[in-house]
CSV table of C-alpha atoms in Angstrom, one decimal:
chain,number,residue,atom,x,y,z
A,1,UNK,CA,27.7,-11.1,13.5
A,2,UNK,CA,24.7,-8.6,13.3
A,3,UNK,CA,23.3,-10.1,17.0
A,4,UNK,CA,27.4,-9.5,18.2
A,5,UNK,CA,27.7,-6.4,16.9
A,6,UNK,CA,24.5,-4.9,18.4
A,7,UNK,CA,25.4,-6.4,21.6
A,8,UNK,CA,28.9,-4.7,21.5
A,9,UNK,CA,28.1,-1.5,20.4
A,10,UNK,CA,25.1,-0.8,22.2
A,11,UNK,CA,26.0,-2.1,26.0
A,12,UNK,CA,24.4,-5.7,25.5
A,13,UNK,CA,21.3,-4.8,23.6
A,14,UNK,CA,19.8,-7.4,21.6
A,15,UNK,CA,18.9,-7.4,17.7
A,16,UNK,CA,15.7,-6.2,17.1
A,17,UNK,CA,15.7,-6.7,13.2
A,18,UNK,CA,18.2,-8.4,11.0
A,19,UNK,CA,17.4,-7.1,7.5
A,20,UNK,CA,19.1,-8.6,4.6
A,21,UNK,CA,19.6,-7.0,1.2
A,22,UNK,CA,17.5,-7.5,-1.7
A,23,UNK,CA,17.4,-11.3,-3.3
A,24,UNK,CA,19.6,-12.3,0.0
A,25,UNK,CA,18.8,-16.0,-0.6
A,26,UNK,CA,19.1,-15.9,-4.3
A,27,UNK,CA,21.7,-13.3,-5.0
A,28,UNK,CA,23.7,-13.9,-8.0
A,29,UNK,CA,21.4,-16.5,-9.6
A,30,UNK,CA,20.6,-15.5,-13.3
A,31,UNK,CA,17.6,-16.6,-15.5
A,32,UNK,CA,14.2,-17.1,-15.8
A,33,UNK,CA,12.1,-17.3,-12.4
A,34,UNK,CA,11.5,-20.9,-12.7
A,35,UNK,CA,15.1,-21.8,-12.7
A,36,UNK,CA,16.0,-19.5,-9.8
A,37,UNK,CA,13.1,-19.2,-7.6
A,38,UNK,CA,13.0,-21.2,-4.1
A,39,UNK,CA,10.3,-22.2,-2.0
A,40,UNK,CA,10.4,-20.6,1.6
A,41,UNK,CA,9.4,-24.1,3.1
A,42,UNK,CA,12.4,-26.6,3.4
A,43,UNK,CA,16.0,-25.5,3.7
A,44,UNK,CA,15.4,-21.7,3.8
A,45,UNK,CA,12.8,-21.5,6.4
A,46,UNK,CA,14.7,-24.0,8.6
A,47,UNK,CA,18.2,-22.0,8.5
A,48,UNK,CA,16.8,-18.6,8.7
A,49,UNK,CA,14.1,-19.4,11.2
A,50,UNK,CA,16.7,-20.9,13.3
A,51,UNK,CA,18.9,-17.8,13.2
A,52,UNK,CA,15.9,-15.9,14.3
A,53,UNK,CA,15.1,-18.3,17.1
A,54,UNK,CA,18.9,-18.2,18.2
A,55,UNK,CA,19.1,-14.7,18.4
A,56,UNK,CA,15.8,-13.6,19.3
A,57,UNK,CA,15.2,-11.4,16.2
A,58,UNK,CA,12.8,-10.6,13.4
A,59,UNK,CA,14.4,-11.1,10.2
A,60,UNK,CA,13.7,-9.5,6.8
A,61,UNK,CA,14.4,-12.3,4.4
A,62,UNK,CA,14.5,-11.3,0.7
A,63,UNK,CA,14.1,-13.9,-2.2
A,64,UNK,CA,12.7,-14.8,-5.2
A,65,UNK,CA,10.0,-16.9,-4.1
A,66,UNK,CA,8.4,-20.1,-5.7
A,67,UNK,CA,4.8,-19.9,-4.3
A,68,UNK,CA,2.1,-22.8,-5.1
A,69,UNK,CA,0.7,-22.9,-8.6
A,70,UNK,CA,3.9,-21.9,-10.3
A,71,UNK,CA,3.8,-18.3,-9.5
A,72,UNK,CA,7.1,-16.5,-8.7
A,73,UNK,CA,7.6,-13.2,-6.7
A,74,UNK,CA,10.5,-10.8,-5.9
A,75,UNK,CA,9.7,-11.0,-2.0
A,76,UNK,CA,10.6,-10.0,1.3
A,77,UNK,CA,9.3,-12.7,4.3
A,78,UNK,CA,9.1,-11.3,7.8
A,79,UNK,CA,10.2,-14.0,10.3
A,80,UNK,CA,9.4,-13.3,13.8
A,81,UNK,CA,11.4,-13.8,17.0
A,82,UNK,CA,10.3,-17.8,17.2
A,83,UNK,CA,11.4,-18.2,13.5
A,84,UNK,CA,7.8,-18.4,12.2
A,85,UNK,CA,6.5,-16.5,9.0
A,86,UNK,CA,4.7,-13.2,10.0
A,87,UNK,CA,4.1,-12.0,6.9
A,88,UNK,CA,5.4,-11.7,3.5
A,89,UNK,CA,5.5,-8.6,1.1
A,90,UNK,CA,5.9,-8.9,-2.7
A,91,UNK,CA,7.4,-6.3,-4.5
A,92,UNK,CA,4.6,-4.2,-6.5
A,93,UNK,CA,6.9,-2.5,-8.9
A,94,UNK,CA,8.8,-5.3,-10.8
A,95,UNK,CA,11.5,-4.4,-13.0
A,96,UNK,CA,10.5,-4.8,-16.7
A,97,UNK,CA,13.2,-6.7,-18.4
A,98,UNK,CA,14.7,-5.4,-21.7
A,99,UNK,CA,12.7,-7.2,-23.8
A,100,UNK,CA,9.6,-5.7,-22.5
A,101,UNK,CA,8.0,-8.8,-22.4
A,102,UNK,CA,8.7,-10.1,-19.2
A,103,UNK,CA,9.2,-8.6,-15.6
A,104,UNK,CA,12.3,-9.6,-14.0
A,105,UNK,CA,12.7,-12.9,-15.6
A,106,UNK,CA,9.1,-13.7,-15.1
A,107,UNK,CA,8.2,-12.5,-11.9
A,108,UNK,CA,4.6,-11.5,-10.8
A,109,UNK,CA,4.0,-8.1,-9.1
A,110,UNK,CA,2.5,-7.9,-5.8
A,111,UNK,CA,-0.7,-6.0,-5.2
A,112,UNK,CA,-0.9,-5.1,-1.6
A,113,UNK,CA,1.1,-3.2,1.0
A,114,UNK,CA,0.5,-4.8,4.1
A,115,UNK,CA,1.7,-3.6,7.5
A,116,UNK,CA,3.0,-6.2,10.2
A,117,UNK,CA,2.5,-6.0,14.2
A,118,UNK,CA,6.0,-6.7,15.8
A,119,UNK,CA,6.6,-6.4,19.4
A,120,UNK,CA,8.5,-3.2,18.9
A,121,UNK,CA,5.9,-1.5,16.3
A,122,UNK,CA,4.5,-1.9,13.2
A,123,UNK,CA,6.7,-2.8,10.4
A,124,UNK,CA,6.4,-2.6,6.4
A,125,UNK,CA,8.5,-3.3,3.6
A,126,UNK,CA,9.4,-2.2,0.1
A,127,UNK,CA,11.6,-3.6,-2.2
A,128,UNK,CA,14.0,-1.6,-4.5
A,129,UNK,CA,12.2,-0.3,-7.3
A,130,UNK,CA,9.4,0.6,-5.4
A,131,UNK,CA,11.2,3.7,-4.1
A,132,UNK,CA,10.9,5.2,-7.7
A,133,UNK,CA,6.8,5.1,-7.2
A,134,UNK,CA,4.5,6.9,-5.1
A,135,UNK,CA,1.9,4.7,-4.3
A,136,UNK,CA,2.7,2.3,-1.9
A,137,UNK,CA,4.8,5.1,0.7
A,138,UNK,CA,1.8,6.8,1.9
A,139,UNK,CA,-0.3,3.7,2.0
A,140,UNK,CA,1.8,2.5,4.4
A,141,UNK,CA,1.5,5.7,6.7
A,142,UNK,CA,-2.0,5.5,6.6
A,143,UNK,CA,-1.7,1.8,7.8
A,144,UNK,CA,0.6,2.9,10.7
A,145,UNK,CA,3.7,1.9,9.7
A,146,UNK,CA,6.6,2.9,12.0
A,147,UNK,CA,9.6,1.4,10.4
A,148,UNK,CA,9.5,0.2,6.7
A,149,UNK,CA,12.3,-1.8,5.8
A,150,UNK,CA,13.7,-1.5,2.2
A,151,UNK,CA,15.9,-4.3,0.8
A,152,UNK,CA,17.6,-3.1,-2.4
A,153,UNK,CA,20.3,-3.5,-5.3
A,154,UNK,CA,20.5,0.5,-4.7
A,155,UNK,CA,22.4,2.3,-2.0
A,156,UNK,CA,20.5,5.2,-2.4
A,157,UNK,CA,20.1,7.7,0.7
A,158,UNK,CA,18.3,11.0,-0.7
A,159,UNK,CA,15.1,9.1,-1.8
A,160,UNK,CA,14.9,7.2,1.4
A,161,UNK,CA,15.2,10.4,3.5
A,162,UNK,CA,12.7,12.2,1.3
A,163,UNK,CA,10.4,9.3,1.7
A,164,UNK,CA,11.0,9.3,5.7
A,165,UNK,CA,10.3,13.0,5.9
A,166,UNK,CA,7.2,13.0,3.9
A,167,UNK,CA,5.7,10.0,5.5
A,168,UNK,CA,6.6,10.2,9.1
A,169,UNK,CA,8.5,6.9,9.6
A,170,UNK,CA,11.5,5.5,9.7
A,171,UNK,CA,13.5,3.6,6.7
A,172,UNK,CA,15.9,0.9,7.0
A,173,UNK,CA,17.9,0.3,3.9
A,174,UNK,CA,19.4,-3.3,3.2
A,175,UNK,CA,22.0,-3.2,0.2
A,176,UNK,CA,24.8,-5.4,-0.7
A,177,UNK,CA,27.0,-2.6,-1.0
A,178,UNK,CA,27.5,0.6,1.1
A,179,UNK,CA,24.8,2.9,2.6
A,180,UNK,CA,22.8,0.5,4.3
A,181,UNK,CA,21.1,3.0,6.7
A,182,UNK,CA,18.6,4.1,9.3
A,183,UNK,CA,16.8,6.9,8.4
A,184,UNK,CA,14.6,8.6,10.8
A,185,UNK,CA,11.7,10.7,10.0
């Protein structure tokens, strides 16, 4: 539907980025990370990689990712136009559970703020609660990010606007609810 809408509303233009909301693959699943996490290889990559190829677009695919070695992360995977993995961002600021003993059901926080080369520019990602912390946003600007995709459970607009203004890049939010937006610098 995104590809059809881009073509219809923008005179035959193709879709460059399909940004899905936080937990798009695992949304609605509740429980400890080992019970809800999914591996990227297999059906997830086959289906979503196929859609990237079919529409010739990049896909930002958020999910609770099961990594090798029994580690789990709240991640956003960037698929390129050929459906291959172009990069992975693992959410750095993972939300503490109410018991203060675990993070988002047992997820491991990421440690890096990568920026990925796309054929239209330099793309980076942050996820939901990362918005509340100053650490990653200027790092992405120093690394040359031009577009930061922000999958979230929160449909905020003021904080992304302030980040875009301060850092000088676009922010594309993607939420399950209203206010998914593209904010210019």
